Every structure is written in C-alpha cells, then in structure tokens.
C-alpha cells in the first residue's frame, strides 16, 4: 500500500474531493508509511491538516491534506485490525486530557508491542455499534497492575459509576470468567 501511494501519479488519481467524518482513506503516518485510516475530524477547509484514526493500529494523527487519499477498494479486503474500546471503570469525559492519555500510553506500553491482559466487561451503545469496555492488566512486572485503577489512584481520571450493557450482551457477559482473559497486544489510546 505504501509503495502504491508513494507514487505521485497514483495519489493524483485518488485525490479526495471531500473530507467527511467517518470516511475510510489512505493516509501517510508520521513514520512515512501509508496506512488505512478513518477521518475523525476534517477541520475547516482552510486547515492544512486532518485528524485521522489509523484503523489497523489504533493511533490517531494529524495528517497533511495532500497525504490523505481515496482508498482503493481492494485495500478493504482485510477487516480493520484495531478495535475501538473504552477503559472500564474510567469516566470517559474525565479521561479527555493530554496528561491522562500520555500516562495511559506509558502504562499500556503503546507502540512497544508488549502483551497485556484484556477482558471485556461490558458494552457502550453508540448508534448501531456496541463498543466494549475493557479491563487492561499489565502482567509484565512482579505485580499485576490494573491500568484504570492506577490512573484513578494518580488522580488523572475519575471512576465511572457503572457499565451498561444490553440484555443480549449481558448473556454473553454472564459466561465470562478469569479463563476468558486474552493475551493481546493492545495499542489503543483513551
């Protein structure tokens, strides 16, 4: 994909005429490579950069408009590899600050590819989607660290009052136990 979009001729043939929120695109990340992304904030037309969520890695970056292109349909054959989720026990609004994000990325080894234990404990409905609330546990040290609890303890975020889920999702949740913890590499920010 990077090889294809590095060609100025190919980029020209995939020039975007509109930058709409939610549109899936090809975008150049800050490592110089091209990846699949979704426009999350097109900004105003006079802005030179667009906020893009990279759907295979979970990263978000502001990308120059000239490096955001229409995605060839054959690049959609593989499903998105990053999953949107919420950190369980954390009030979402209280987590919307740079310091909390930076500490979360540090505690979760963002972009370092260290394995963490992740458990789905509930869901949040957003339109037609159910976005999971997850417990993230760092098991790499001598003691396990619940990342949400650590952030609450440091005063970076507030505790969420409750996790809601639909009736059908509750059935699935009832079957979860400690054996359902999965060894995953997590690279999401809150």
PDB file of C-alpha atoms in Angstrom:
ATOM      1  CA  UNK A   1       0.000   0.000   0.000  1.00  0.00           C
ATOM      2  CA  UNK A   2       2.825   2.410   0.858  1.00  0.00           C
ATOM      3  CA  UNK A   3       4.552   1.652  -2.410  1.00  0.00           C
ATOM      4  CA  UNK A   4       1.353   2.374  -4.325  1.00  0.00           C
ATOM      5  CA  UNK A   5       0.552   5.682  -2.605  1.00  0.00           C
ATOM      6  CA  UNK A   6       4.155   6.932  -2.676  1.00  0.00           C
ATOM      7  CA  UNK A   7       3.715   7.370  -6.429  1.00  0.00           C
ATOM      8  CA  UNK A   8       2.560  10.967  -7.135  1.00  0.00           C
ATOM      9  CA  UNK A   9       0.590   9.704 -10.154  1.00  0.00           C
ATOM     10  CA  UNK A  10      -1.330   7.208  -8.013  1.00  0.00           C
ATOM     11  CA  UNK A  11      -2.030   9.830  -5.340  1.00  0.00           C
ATOM     12  CA  UNK A  12      -3.302  12.186  -8.027  1.00  0.00           C
ATOM     13  CA  UNK A  13      -5.697   9.536  -9.350  1.00  0.00           C
ATOM     14  CA  UNK A  14      -7.071   9.074  -5.800  1.00  0.00           C
ATOM     15  CA  UNK A  15      -7.390  12.730  -4.814  1.00  0.00           C
ATOM     16  CA  UNK A  16     -10.212  13.356  -2.368  1.00  0.00           C
ATOM     17  CA  UNK A  17     -12.764  15.984  -3.255  1.00  0.00           C
ATOM     18  CA  UNK A  18     -14.418  15.976   0.173  1.00  0.00           C
ATOM     19  CA  UNK A  19     -13.119  15.193   3.644  1.00  0.00           C
ATOM     20  CA  UNK A  20     -16.068  13.810   5.622  1.00  0.00           C
ATOM     21  CA  UNK A  21     -16.037  12.458   9.159  1.00  0.00           C
ATOM     22  CA  UNK A  22     -16.036   8.639   9.067  1.00  0.00           C
ATOM     23  CA  UNK A  23     -14.689   8.340   5.514  1.00  0.00           C
ATOM     24  CA  UNK A  24     -12.155   5.495   5.147  1.00  0.00           C
ATOM     25  CA  UNK A  25      -8.996   6.711   3.420  1.00  0.00           C
ATOM     26  CA  UNK A  26      -5.340   6.025   2.746  1.00  0.00           C
ATOM     27  CA  UNK A  27      -3.189   8.333   4.872  1.00  0.00           C
ATOM     28  CA  UNK A  28       0.511   8.828   5.464  1.00  0.00           C
ATOM     29  CA  UNK A  29       1.507   8.290   9.102  1.00  0.00           C
ATOM     30  CA  UNK A  30       4.376  10.092  10.818  1.00  0.00           C
ATOM     31  CA  UNK A  31       6.654   7.084  10.183  1.00  0.00           C
ATOM     32  CA  UNK A  32       6.476   7.868   6.443  1.00  0.00           C
ATOM     33  CA  UNK A  33       4.350   4.823   5.603  1.00  0.00           C
ATOM     34  CA  UNK A  34       0.806   4.781   4.183  1.00  0.00           C
ATOM     35  CA  UNK A  35      -1.960   3.040   6.137  1.00  0.00           C
ATOM     36  CA  UNK A  36      -5.712   2.727   6.154  1.00  0.00           C
ATOM     37  CA  UNK A  37      -7.408   5.392   8.216  1.00  0.00           C
ATOM     38  CA  UNK A  38     -10.735   6.965   9.040  1.00  0.00           C
ATOM     39  CA  UNK A  39     -11.254  10.713   9.092  1.00  0.00           C
ATOM     40  CA  UNK A  40     -12.321  11.717  12.597  1.00  0.00           C
ATOM     41  CA  UNK A  41     -12.069  15.471  12.312  1.00  0.00           C
ATOM     42  CA  UNK A  42     -11.925  17.069   8.876  1.00  0.00           C
ATOM     43  CA  UNK A  43     -11.320  20.526  10.385  1.00  0.00           C
ATOM     44  CA  UNK A  44     -12.186  23.620   8.413  1.00  0.00           C
ATOM     45  CA  UNK A  45     -11.335  23.868   4.722  1.00  0.00           C
ATOM     46  CA  UNK A  46      -8.618  26.438   5.415  1.00  0.00           C
ATOM     47  CA  UNK A  47      -6.823  23.988   7.747  1.00  0.00           C
ATOM     48  CA  UNK A  48      -3.904  22.130   6.186  1.00  0.00           C
ATOM     49  CA  UNK A  49      -4.199  19.024   8.395  1.00  0.00           C
ATOM     50  CA  UNK A  50      -6.915  16.452   9.045  1.00  0.00           C
ATOM     51  CA  UNK A  51      -7.274  14.259  12.134  1.00  0.00           C
ATOM     52  CA  UNK A  52      -7.120  10.573  11.089  1.00  0.00           C
ATOM     53  CA  UNK A  53      -7.665   7.391  13.151  1.00  0.00           C
ATOM     54  CA  UNK A  54      -5.469   4.591  11.756  1.00  0.00           C
ATOM     55  CA  UNK A  55      -7.833   1.621  11.718  1.00  0.00           C
ATOM     56  CA  UNK A  56      -5.192  -1.104  11.848  1.00  0.00           C
ATOM     57  CA  UNK A  57      -3.094   0.272  14.713  1.00  0.00           C
ATOM     58  CA  UNK A  58      -5.361   2.424  16.869  1.00  0.00           C
ATOM     59  CA  UNK A  59      -3.198   5.521  16.509  1.00  0.00           C
ATOM     60  CA  UNK A  60      -4.529   8.978  15.718  1.00  0.00           C
ATOM     61  CA  UNK A  61      -2.510  11.644  13.944  1.00  0.00           C
ATOM     62  CA  UNK A  62      -2.992  14.981  12.202  1.00  0.00           C
ATOM     63  CA  UNK A  63      -2.132  14.427   8.532  1.00  0.00           C
ATOM     64  CA  UNK A  64      -1.494  16.977   5.782  1.00  0.00           C
ATOM     65  CA  UNK A  65      -4.486  17.078   3.407  1.00  0.00           C
ATOM     66  CA  UNK A  66      -2.195  16.243   0.483  1.00  0.00           C
ATOM     67  CA  UNK A  67      -1.330  12.951   2.222  1.00  0.00           C
ATOM     68  CA  UNK A  68      -4.941  11.815   2.683  1.00  0.00           C
ATOM     69  CA  UNK A  69      -6.263   9.983  -0.385  1.00  0.00           C
ATOM     70  CA  UNK A  70      -9.200   7.919  -1.544  1.00  0.00           C
ATOM     71  CA  UNK A  71      -8.638   4.276  -0.575  1.00  0.00           C
ATOM     72  CA  UNK A  72      -8.606   1.697  -3.350  1.00  0.00           C
ATOM     73  CA  UNK A  73     -11.406  -0.790  -2.705  1.00  0.00           C
ATOM     74  CA  UNK A  74      -9.067  -3.801  -2.872  1.00  0.00           C
ATOM     75  CA  UNK A  75      -7.337  -2.422   0.246  1.00  0.00           C
ATOM     76  CA  UNK A  76     -10.595  -3.038   2.127  1.00  0.00           C
ATOM     77  CA  UNK A  77     -10.493  -6.834   1.658  1.00  0.00           C
ATOM     78  CA  UNK A  78      -9.000  -7.316   5.141  1.00  0.00           C
ATOM     79  CA  UNK A  79     -11.063  -6.128   8.103  1.00  0.00           C
ATOM     80  CA  UNK A  80      -9.762  -3.372  10.357  1.00  0.00           C
ATOM     81  CA  UNK A  81      -7.214  -4.682  12.848  1.00  0.00           C
ATOM     82  CA  UNK A  82      -7.610  -2.108  15.642  1.00  0.00           C
ATOM     83  CA  UNK A  83     -10.691  -2.317  17.822  1.00  0.00           C
ATOM     84  CA  UNK A  84     -12.245   0.728  19.417  1.00  0.00           C
ATOM     85  CA  UNK A  85     -12.808   0.234  23.123  1.00  0.00           C
ATOM     86  CA  UNK A  86     -13.239   2.116  26.384  1.00  0.00           C
ATOM     87  CA  UNK A  87     -11.195   1.628  29.522  1.00  0.00           C
ATOM     88  CA  UNK A  88     -13.537   0.104  32.106  1.00  0.00           C
ATOM     89  CA  UNK A  89     -14.123   1.943  35.383  1.00  0.00           C
ATOM     90  CA  UNK A  90     -12.969   5.269  33.886  1.00  0.00           C
ATOM     91  CA  UNK A  91     -15.343   8.184  33.302  1.00  0.00           C
ATOM     92  CA  UNK A  92     -14.810   8.968  29.607  1.00  0.00           C
ATOM     93  CA  UNK A  93     -15.097  12.744  29.949  1.00  0.00           C
ATOM     94  CA  UNK A  94     -12.502  12.840  32.747  1.00  0.00           C
ATOM     95  CA  UNK A  95     -10.032  10.967  30.529  1.00  0.00           C
ATOM     96  CA  UNK A  96     -10.162  13.540  27.734  1.00  0.00           C
ATOM     97  CA  UNK A  97      -6.882  15.278  28.542  1.00  0.00           C
ATOM     98  CA  UNK A  98      -3.322  15.016  27.290  1.00  0.00           C
ATOM     99  CA  UNK A  99      -1.782  14.033  30.635  1.00  0.00           C
ATOM    100  CA  UNK A 100      -4.200  11.101  31.084  1.00  0.00           C
ATOM    101  CA  UNK A 101      -3.579   9.989  27.501  1.00  0.00           C
ATOM    102  CA  UNK A 102       0.202  10.195  27.912  1.00  0.00           C
ATOM    103  CA  UNK A 103       0.137   8.185  31.159  1.00  0.00           C
ATOM    104  CA  UNK A 104      -2.220   5.602  29.628  1.00  0.00           C
ATOM    105  CA  UNK A 105       0.142   5.188  26.667  1.00  0.00           C
ATOM    106  CA  UNK A 106       3.081   4.767  29.042  1.00  0.00           C
ATOM    107  CA  UNK A 107       1.295   2.266  31.317  1.00  0.00           C
ATOM    108  CA  UNK A 108      -0.015   0.256  28.345  1.00  0.00           C
ATOM    109  CA  UNK A 109       3.329   0.266  26.503  1.00  0.00           C
ATOM    110  CA  UNK A 110       1.741   1.926  23.457  1.00  0.00           C
ATOM    111  CA  UNK A 111       3.660   1.096  20.274  1.00  0.00           C
ATOM    112  CA  UNK A 112       6.085  -1.110  22.250  1.00  0.00           C
ATOM    113  CA  UNK A 113       4.162  -4.303  21.431  1.00  0.00           C
ATOM    114  CA  UNK A 114       4.269  -5.749  24.955  1.00  0.00           C
ATOM    115  CA  UNK A 115       1.445  -8.162  25.751  1.00  0.00           C
ATOM    116  CA  UNK A 116      -1.255  -7.077  28.196  1.00  0.00           C
ATOM    117  CA  UNK A 117      -4.220  -8.976  29.603  1.00  0.00           C
ATOM    118  CA  UNK A 118      -7.555  -7.627  28.372  1.00  0.00           C
ATOM    119  CA  UNK A 119     -11.062  -8.598  29.473  1.00  0.00           C
ATOM    120  CA  UNK A 120     -14.347  -7.298  28.073  1.00  0.00           C
ATOM    121  CA  UNK A 121     -16.651  -6.458  30.994  1.00  0.00           C
ATOM    122  CA  UNK A 122     -19.470  -4.559  29.273  1.00  0.00           C
ATOM    123  CA  UNK A 123     -20.541  -2.522  26.283  1.00  0.00           C
ATOM    124  CA  UNK A 124     -21.492   1.035  25.386  1.00  0.00           C
ATOM    125  CA  UNK A 125     -24.090   1.536  22.653  1.00  0.00           C
ATOM    126  CA  UNK A 126     -23.192   4.143  20.037  1.00  0.00           C
ATOM    127  CA  UNK A 127     -25.697   4.145  17.210  1.00  0.00           C
ATOM    128  CA  UNK A 128     -25.763   0.609  15.806  1.00  0.00           C
ATOM    129  CA  UNK A 129     -22.437  -0.321  17.369  1.00  0.00           C
ATOM    130  CA  UNK A 130     -21.580  -1.878  20.714  1.00  0.00           C
ATOM    131  CA  UNK A 131     -18.186  -0.662  21.843  1.00  0.00           C
ATOM    132  CA  UNK A 132     -16.592  -2.793  24.580  1.00  0.00           C
ATOM    133  CA  UNK A 133     -15.454  -1.610  27.985  1.00  0.00           C
ATOM    134  CA  UNK A 134     -12.233  -3.454  28.787  1.00  0.00           C
ATOM    135  CA  UNK A 135     -10.136  -4.107  31.871  1.00  0.00           C
ATOM    136  CA  UNK A 136      -6.466  -3.822  30.932  1.00  0.00           C
ATOM    137  CA  UNK A 137      -3.970  -5.537  33.222  1.00  0.00           C
ATOM    138  CA  UNK A 138      -0.195  -5.241  32.909  1.00  0.00           C
ATOM    139  CA  UNK A 139       1.255  -8.609  33.916  1.00  0.00           C
ATOM    140  CA  UNK A 140       4.823  -7.793  32.853  1.00  0.00           C
ATOM    141  CA  UNK A 141       6.101  -6.851  36.339  1.00  0.00           C
ATOM    142  CA  UNK A 142       6.368  -8.659  39.652  1.00  0.00           C
ATOM    143  CA  UNK A 143       2.809  -7.498  40.483  1.00  0.00           C
ATOM    144  CA  UNK A 144      -0.167  -7.147  38.145  1.00  0.00           C
ATOM    145  CA  UNK A 145      -1.253  -3.541  37.526  1.00  0.00           C
ATOM    146  CA  UNK A 146      -4.854  -2.643  36.645  1.00  0.00           C
ATOM    147  CA  UNK A 147      -4.241   0.352  34.390  1.00  0.00           C
ATOM    148  CA  UNK A 148      -7.578   2.038  35.156  1.00  0.00           C
ATOM    149  CA  UNK A 149      -7.050   1.702  38.913  1.00  0.00           C
ATOM    150  CA  UNK A 150      -3.538   3.124  38.596  1.00  0.00           C
ATOM    151  CA  UNK A 151      -4.809   6.143  36.663  1.00  0.00           C
ATOM    152  CA  UNK A 152      -7.608   6.707  39.201  1.00  0.00           C
ATOM    153  CA  UNK A 153      -5.103   6.406  42.073  1.00  0.00           C
ATOM    154  CA  UNK A 154      -2.872   9.028  40.417  1.00  0.00           C
ATOM    155  CA  UNK A 155      -5.842  11.388  40.139  1.00  0.00           C
ATOM    156  CA  UNK A 156      -5.660  11.542  36.335  1.00  0.00           C
ATOM    157  CA  UNK A 157      -9.208  10.270  35.736  1.00  0.00           C
ATOM    158  CA  UNK A 158     -12.439   9.784  37.681  1.00  0.00           C
ATOM    159  CA  UNK A 159     -14.095   6.468  38.397  1.00  0.00           C
ATOM    160  CA  UNK A 160     -17.086   5.603  36.195  1.00  0.00           C
ATOM    161  CA  UNK A 161     -20.265   4.951  38.134  1.00  0.00           C
ATOM    162  CA  UNK A 162     -21.457   1.896  36.181  1.00  0.00           C
ATOM    163  CA  UNK A 163     -21.061  -0.043  32.947  1.00  0.00           C
ATOM    164  CA  UNK A 164     -24.230  -0.630  30.976  1.00  0.00           C
ATOM    165  CA  UNK A 165     -24.943  -3.369  28.508  1.00  0.00           C
ATOM    166  CA  UNK A 166     -27.947  -4.572  26.571  1.00  0.00           C
ATOM    167  CA  UNK A 167     -29.906  -7.678  27.612  1.00  0.00           C
ATOM    168  CA  UNK A 168     -28.355  -9.810  24.857  1.00  0.00           C
ATOM    169  CA  UNK A 169     -24.873  -8.632  25.787  1.00  0.00           C
ATOM    170  CA  UNK A 170     -25.497  -9.445  29.475  1.00  0.00           C
ATOM    171  CA  UNK A 171     -26.000 -13.073  28.492  1.00  0.00           C
ATOM    172  CA  UNK A 172     -22.563 -13.105  26.900  1.00  0.00           C
ATOM    173  CA  UNK A 173     -21.048 -11.337  29.903  1.00  0.00           C
ATOM    174  CA  UNK A 174     -22.511 -13.873  32.321  1.00  0.00           C
ATOM    175  CA  UNK A 175     -20.350 -16.584  30.748  1.00  0.00           C
ATOM    176  CA  UNK A 176     -17.093 -14.668  31.208  1.00  0.00           C
ATOM    177  CA  UNK A 177     -14.703 -15.721  33.942  1.00  0.00           C
ATOM    178  CA  UNK A 178     -10.961 -15.419  34.519  1.00  0.00           C
ATOM    179  CA  UNK A 179     -10.241 -18.055  31.883  1.00  0.00           C
ATOM    180  CA  UNK A 180     -11.661 -15.618  29.326  1.00  0.00           C
ATOM    181  CA  UNK A 181      -8.767 -13.204  29.776  1.00  0.00           C
ATOM    182  CA  UNK A 182      -6.923 -12.985  26.500  1.00  0.00           C
ATOM    183  CA  UNK A 183      -3.245 -12.321  25.903  1.00  0.00           C
ATOM    184  CA  UNK A 184      -3.447  -9.424  23.461  1.00  0.00           C
ATOM    185  CA  UNK A 185      -1.146  -6.725  22.276  1.00  0.00           C
ATOM    186  CA  UNK A 186      -3.011  -3.505  22.966  1.00  0.00           C
ATOM    187  CA  UNK A 187      -2.202  -0.242  21.231  1.00  0.00           C
ATOM    188  CA  UNK A 188      -5.226   1.968  21.880  1.00  0.00           C
ATOM    189  CA  UNK A 189      -5.470   5.320  23.493  1.00  0.00           C
ATOM    190  CA  UNK A 190      -8.331   6.503  25.633  1.00  0.00           C
TER     191      UNK A 190
END
